[in-house]
Short mmCIF file of C-alpha atoms in Angstrom, two decimals:
data_model
loop_
_atom_site.label_atom_id
_atom_site.label_comp_id
_atom_site.label_asym_id
_atom_site.label_seq_id
_atom_site.Cartn_x
_atom_site.Cartn_y
_atom_site.Cartn_z
CA MET A 47 0.00 0.01 0.01
CA ILE A 48 1.30 3.43 -0.98
CA LEU A 49 -0.94 5.35 1.36
CA PRO A 50 -2.11 4.34 4.83
CA VAL A 51 -5.54 2.87 5.71
CA SER A 52 -6.76 6.33 6.63
CA ASN A 53 -7.05 7.03 2.88
CA LEU A 54 -9.54 4.23 2.36
CA TYR A 55 -12.55 6.41 1.27
CA ASN A 56 -14.72 7.29 -1.66
CA LEU A 57 -16.75 10.45 -1.52
CA HIS A 58 -18.40 10.26 -5.03
CA SER A 59 -20.95 7.61 -5.75
CA HIS A 60 -24.33 7.23 -7.42
CA THR A 61 -27.22 4.93 -6.75
CA GLN A 62 -30.88 4.25 -7.71
CA PHE A 63 -31.74 7.81 -6.87
CA CYS A 64 -30.12 9.13 -10.03
CA ASP A 65 -28.21 7.31 -12.76
CA GLY A 66 -26.54 4.75 -10.54
CA ARG A 67 -27.03 1.07 -11.30
CA ALA A 68 -27.46 -0.31 -7.82
CA SER A 69 -29.07 0.44 -4.46
CA MET A 70 -27.45 2.41 -1.75
CA GLN A 71 -27.35 -0.75 0.38
CA LEU A 72 -25.41 -2.65 -2.26
CA MET A 73 -23.00 0.19 -2.84
CA ALA A 74 -22.32 0.45 0.91
CA GLU A 75 -21.73 -3.29 1.17
CA ALA A 76 -19.25 -3.08 -1.66
CA ALA A 77 -17.41 -0.20 0.05
CA ALA A 78 -17.32 -2.04 3.30
CA ALA A 79 -16.00 -5.17 1.55
CA GLU A 80 -13.11 -2.90 0.18
CA GLY A 81 -12.24 -2.07 3.74
CA MET A 82 -13.23 1.57 3.37
CA GLU A 83 -13.37 3.71 6.51
CA LEU A 84 -15.34 6.50 4.94
CA TYR A 85 -18.00 6.38 2.20
CA GLY A 86 -20.20 9.12 0.84
CA PHE A 87 -23.35 9.04 -1.29
CA THR A 88 -23.58 11.85 -3.82
CA PRO A 89 -26.70 11.58 -6.08
CA HIS A 90 -26.90 14.01 -8.95
CA SER A 91 -28.93 16.86 -7.57
CA PRO A 92 -32.34 17.98 -8.70
CA ILE A 93 -31.98 20.55 -11.45
CA SER A 94 -34.24 23.08 -13.12
CA VAL A 95 -34.33 21.28 -16.50
CA THR A 96 -35.46 17.75 -17.43
CA SER A 97 -32.68 15.23 -17.15
CA PRO A 98 -32.84 11.35 -16.80
CA CYS A 99 -29.60 11.38 -14.81
CA ASN A 100 -30.74 13.69 -12.00
CA MET A 101 -32.88 12.94 -9.01
CA VAL A 102 -36.21 14.62 -8.56
CA PRO A 103 -36.82 16.94 -5.53
CA GLU A 104 -39.54 14.66 -4.20
CA ALA A 105 -36.92 11.89 -3.75
CA VAL A 106 -34.60 13.89 -1.58
CA PRO A 107 -36.24 13.06 1.81
CA GLU A 108 -36.26 9.35 1.02
CA TYR A 109 -32.62 9.51 -0.05
CA LEU A 110 -31.56 11.25 3.21
CA ASP A 111 -33.57 8.80 5.33
CA GLU A 112 -31.83 5.82 3.52
CA ALA A 113 -28.44 7.38 3.97
CA HIS A 114 -29.02 7.89 7.67
CA ARG A 115 -30.33 4.30 8.02
CA ILE A 116 -27.20 2.93 6.40
CA ALA A 117 -24.96 5.26 8.43
CA ASP A 118 -26.51 3.80 11.62
CA PHE A 119 -26.05 0.21 10.38
CA TYR A 120 -22.32 0.72 9.76
CA GLN A 121 -21.62 2.88 12.81
CA GLY A 122 -18.31 1.96 14.31
CA ARG A 123 -17.20 0.14 11.16
CA MET A 124 -17.47 2.63 8.35
CA LYS A 125 -18.42 6.34 8.45
CA VAL A 126 -21.24 6.89 5.92
CA LEU A 127 -22.04 10.38 4.80
CA ALA A 128 -25.06 11.85 2.97
CA GLY A 129 -23.65 14.15 0.30
CA MET A 130 -24.86 15.35 -3.10
CA GLU A 131 -23.26 16.18 -6.45
CA ILE A 132 -24.88 19.50 -7.29
CA ASP A 133 -25.01 20.59 -10.86
CA PHE A 134 -24.25 24.24 -11.70
CA LEU A 135 -26.42 25.45 -14.55
CA SER A 136 -26.34 29.23 -14.10
CA PRO A 137 -26.16 31.94 -11.46
CA ASP A 138 -29.80 30.98 -10.82
CA TRP A 139 -29.13 27.30 -10.18
CA GLY A 140 -26.20 25.77 -8.44
CA PRO A 141 -24.79 24.78 -5.07
CA HIS A 142 -25.06 28.36 -3.80
CA ILE A 143 -28.89 28.72 -4.00
CA ASP A 144 -31.03 28.55 -0.91
CA TYR A 145 -32.59 25.18 -1.74
CA PHE A 146 -29.28 23.35 -1.53
CA GLN A 147 -27.94 25.45 1.32
CA ARG A 148 -30.83 24.39 3.40
CA LEU A 149 -30.55 20.67 2.80
CA PRO A 150 -29.03 18.74 5.78
CA LEU A 151 -26.13 17.38 3.75
CA ASP A 152 -22.79 16.26 5.27
CA TYR A 153 -20.98 17.72 2.26
CA SER A 154 -21.47 18.57 -1.43
CA ILE A 155 -19.62 18.28 -4.65
CA GLY A 156 -20.00 21.11 -7.21
CA SER A 157 -19.84 19.91 -10.78
CA VAL A 158 -20.56 21.14 -14.31
CA HIS A 159 -22.12 18.80 -16.85
CA PHE A 160 -24.29 21.30 -18.75
CA VAL A 161 -23.01 23.88 -21.17
CA PRO A 162 -25.44 26.61 -22.39
CA THR A 163 -25.69 27.23 -26.09
CA ARG A 164 -25.43 30.80 -27.44
CA ASP A 165 -29.20 30.95 -26.92
CA GLY A 166 -28.89 30.03 -23.30
CA ILE A 167 -30.22 26.48 -23.59
CA PRO A 168 -28.31 24.17 -21.18
CA ILE A 169 -27.20 20.90 -22.84
CA ASP A 170 -25.57 17.94 -21.06
CA CYS A 171 -22.11 17.59 -22.61
CA ASP A 172 -21.15 14.53 -20.50
CA GLY A 173 -21.77 10.99 -21.55
CA ARG A 174 -21.50 9.36 -24.90
CA PHE A 175 -19.36 11.01 -27.61
CA GLU A 176 -21.90 10.30 -30.26
CA ARG A 177 -24.41 12.52 -28.55
CA PHE A 178 -21.83 15.15 -27.85
CA ALA A 179 -20.73 15.21 -31.58
CA ARG A 180 -24.39 15.59 -32.62
CA ASN A 181 -24.95 18.44 -30.19
CA LEU A 182 -21.69 20.09 -31.15
CA LYS A 183 -22.77 20.18 -34.77
CA GLU A 184 -26.46 21.04 -34.35
CA ALA A 185 -26.71 23.10 -31.07
CA TYR A 186 -23.25 24.74 -30.90
CA ARG A 187 -22.78 25.25 -34.66
CA GLY A 188 -19.59 23.21 -34.66
CA ASP A 189 -17.75 25.68 -32.38
CA LEU A 190 -15.79 23.38 -30.05
CA ARG A 191 -13.73 26.20 -28.58
CA TYR A 192 -16.98 27.94 -27.54
CA VAL A 193 -18.18 24.79 -25.80
CA VAL A 194 -14.86 24.29 -23.92
CA GLU A 195 -14.48 27.95 -22.91
CA LYS A 196 -18.12 28.10 -21.83
CA TYR A 197 -17.64 24.93 -19.79
CA PHE A 198 -14.75 26.50 -17.93
CA GLU A 199 -16.60 29.73 -17.57
CA GLN A 200 -19.32 27.74 -15.80
CA VAL A 201 -16.76 26.13 -13.50
CA LEU A 202 -15.25 29.45 -12.60
CA THR A 203 -18.62 31.07 -11.90
CA MET A 204 -19.54 28.12 -9.74
CA ILE A 205 -16.39 28.56 -7.77
CA GLU A 206 -17.02 32.19 -7.35
CA ARG A 207 -20.61 31.60 -6.12
CA GLY A 208 -19.44 28.86 -3.71
CA GLY A 209 -21.67 26.91 -1.43
CA PHE A 210 -19.96 23.50 -1.88
CA ASP A 211 -16.99 21.64 -0.51
CA ILE A 212 -15.46 19.60 -3.30
CA LEU A 213 -14.82 20.61 -6.90
CA GLY A 214 -15.78 17.69 -9.03
CA HIS A 215 -13.90 16.51 -12.16
CA LEU A 216 -12.82 20.04 -13.06
CA ASP A 217 -11.96 19.21 -16.72
CA LYS A 218 -14.59 16.59 -17.57
CA ILE A 219 -15.40 18.35 -20.83
CA ALA A 220 -12.06 17.00 -22.08
CA ALA A 221 -13.62 13.47 -22.19
CA ASN A 222 -15.51 14.40 -25.26
CA ALA A 223 -13.64 17.58 -26.46
CA ALA A 224 -10.41 15.56 -26.84
CA GLN A 225 -12.17 13.07 -29.09
CA ALA A 226 -13.42 15.90 -31.26
CA ASP A 227 -9.90 17.48 -31.32
CA PRO A 228 -7.05 15.34 -29.93
CA GLU A 229 -4.78 18.35 -29.75
CA ILE A 230 -7.09 20.58 -27.75
CA GLU A 231 -5.45 19.97 -24.37
CA ASN A 232 -2.10 21.06 -25.75
CA ALA A 233 -3.40 24.54 -26.74
CA GLY A 234 -2.13 27.48 -24.76
CA TRP A 235 -5.57 28.92 -24.28
CA TYR A 236 -6.75 25.60 -22.82
CA SER A 237 -3.86 25.39 -20.39
CA ALA A 238 -4.60 28.95 -19.25
CA LEU A 239 -8.18 27.93 -18.46
CA ILE A 240 -7.00 24.99 -16.43
CA ASP A 241 -4.63 27.24 -14.57
CA ASP A 242 -7.41 29.69 -13.82
CA VAL A 243 -9.69 26.97 -12.39
CA ILE A 244 -6.97 25.45 -10.21
CA GLY A 245 -5.86 28.83 -8.97
CA ASN A 246 -9.35 29.97 -8.17
CA ALA A 247 -10.28 26.73 -6.49
CA ALA A 248 -7.19 26.93 -4.26
CA SER A 249 -7.89 30.52 -3.42
CA ALA A 250 -11.49 29.62 -2.53
CA GLY A 251 -10.34 26.95 -0.08
CA LEU A 252 -11.97 24.13 -2.02
CA ILE A 253 -11.00 20.53 -1.98
CA VAL A 254 -10.28 19.38 -5.56
CA GLU A 255 -11.34 15.95 -6.76
CA ILE A 256 -9.21 13.62 -8.82
CA ASN A 257 -11.89 11.53 -10.47
CA THR A 258 -10.86 7.99 -11.44
CA LYS A 259 -14.10 6.70 -12.97
CA ALA A 260 -12.76 6.42 -16.51
CA TYR A 261 -9.21 5.24 -15.72
CA ASN A 262 -9.72 1.52 -16.09
CA ASN A 263 -11.29 1.89 -19.53
CA THR A 264 -9.53 4.90 -21.02
CA LYS A 265 -6.42 5.48 -18.73
CA ARG A 266 -7.73 9.00 -18.24
CA PHE A 267 -8.25 10.86 -14.97
CA PHE A 268 -10.11 14.11 -14.34
CA PRO A 269 -8.25 16.38 -14.02
CA ALA A 270 -5.83 14.88 -16.61
CA LEU A 271 -2.52 13.72 -15.32
CA GLN A 272 -0.65 16.52 -17.04
CA TRP A 273 -2.26 19.05 -14.66
CA TRP A 274 -1.43 17.23 -11.42
CA THR A 275 1.79 19.03 -10.75
CA ARG A 276 0.03 22.35 -11.07
CA LEU A 277 -2.65 21.11 -8.79
CA LEU A 278 -0.15 20.02 -6.17
CA GLN A 279 1.77 23.30 -6.49
CA SER A 280 -1.51 25.21 -5.81
CA GLY A 281 -1.70 23.74 -2.31
CA ALA A 282 -5.29 22.76 -2.71
CA PRO A 283 -6.24 19.64 -0.75
CA ILE A 284 -7.13 16.62 -2.90
CA VAL A 285 -9.57 13.75 -2.68
CA ILE A 286 -9.45 10.77 -4.96
CA ASN A 287 -12.96 9.54 -5.85
CA SER A 288 -14.12 6.76 -8.19
CA ASP A 289 -17.48 8.35 -9.07
CA ALA A 290 -18.91 4.83 -8.78
CA HIS A 291 -22.15 3.90 -10.50
CA TYR A 292 -21.77 0.18 -9.81
CA PRO A 293 -20.75 -1.74 -6.67
CA ASP A 294 -17.67 -3.19 -8.31
CA LYS A 295 -16.45 0.27 -9.13
CA VAL A 296 -16.33 1.81 -5.69
CA ASN A 297 -12.54 1.67 -5.68
CA ALA A 298 -11.93 1.71 -9.45
CA GLY A 299 -8.81 3.55 -10.46
CA ARG A 300 -8.05 4.85 -7.05
CA HIS A 301 -5.05 2.68 -6.28
CA GLU A 302 -3.31 3.89 -9.43
CA ALA A 303 -4.13 7.50 -8.63
CA LEU A 304 -2.79 7.11 -5.12
CA ARG A 305 0.37 5.52 -6.43
CA ILE A 306 0.98 8.36 -8.80
CA LEU A 307 0.26 10.96 -6.22
CA GLY A 308 2.61 9.22 -3.83
CA GLN A 309 5.33 9.52 -6.40
CA LEU A 310 4.50 13.19 -6.83
CA LYS A 311 4.72 13.66 -3.06
CA SER A 312 1.05 14.51 -2.88
CA LYS A 313 -0.85 16.20 -0.15
CA ALA A 314 -3.83 13.93 -0.54
CA VAL A 315 -6.50 14.46 2.11
CA SER A 316 -6.60 11.91 4.87
CA THR A 317 -9.73 10.58 6.46
CA THR A 318 -9.29 12.85 9.46
CA GLU A 319 -9.10 15.95 7.23
CA ILE A 320 -12.14 14.86 5.21
CA LEU A 321 -14.20 14.63 8.32
CA LYS A 322 -13.45 18.33 8.96
CA ILE A 323 -15.65 19.20 5.95
CA LYS A 324 -18.63 19.27 8.29
CA ASN A 325 -18.04 19.35 12.00
#
């Protein structure tokens, strides 16, 4: 083991309440079987537009009740937290608004998945590349740079508005953008946007997530490995999350990320520090 047992955690997971593929109970059982000390549920938040991936507001009380039931069941063996991955859509909808601020969450992840068109219509730019390519052509008029710059503008605005604890997969747009243009991450303007996001996240006191969900299939982390040195230099604390949607993925890619961070003399957040998110 590169890191001690105190780094056995995953704070990003999805279940039946959004687009996850298993129940909260099964996900918790898988986490416990991995020997985790800390596990957090983070359903995709309710949003102000229709989305098959996001939970509906009416399900939030049931989700919180189930999280608390599971937390009681594992008390003394594994700390279970009730979090939420909150989508930022605009200054009118994101982690900062009263609705989310009033929810009794243990912590929250702020993430961007939707990028507005020039007409202000939010479109989910995550997921399958085929859908992204179609939207790029039809909704964004083929302007990839607009999509990428607007994505990072959303991230920066979300950081400015605040109201969350962990910055989720800060460059997730690259999953599809790099397929549309394999050289895009080498562009100077792209690097400058990454630098802005990391610098602003560190200045805001946010914990930054290294998301390992795609690593086993694509060998890609979010943020991409090429930005990790900059991230470490920023001094921002780091969590390594698998963004699990299946029980067998609760630890997927994390060992490799921990190994690399160990080599880079990382300042990865320990369990003790994570628990300071809400005290």
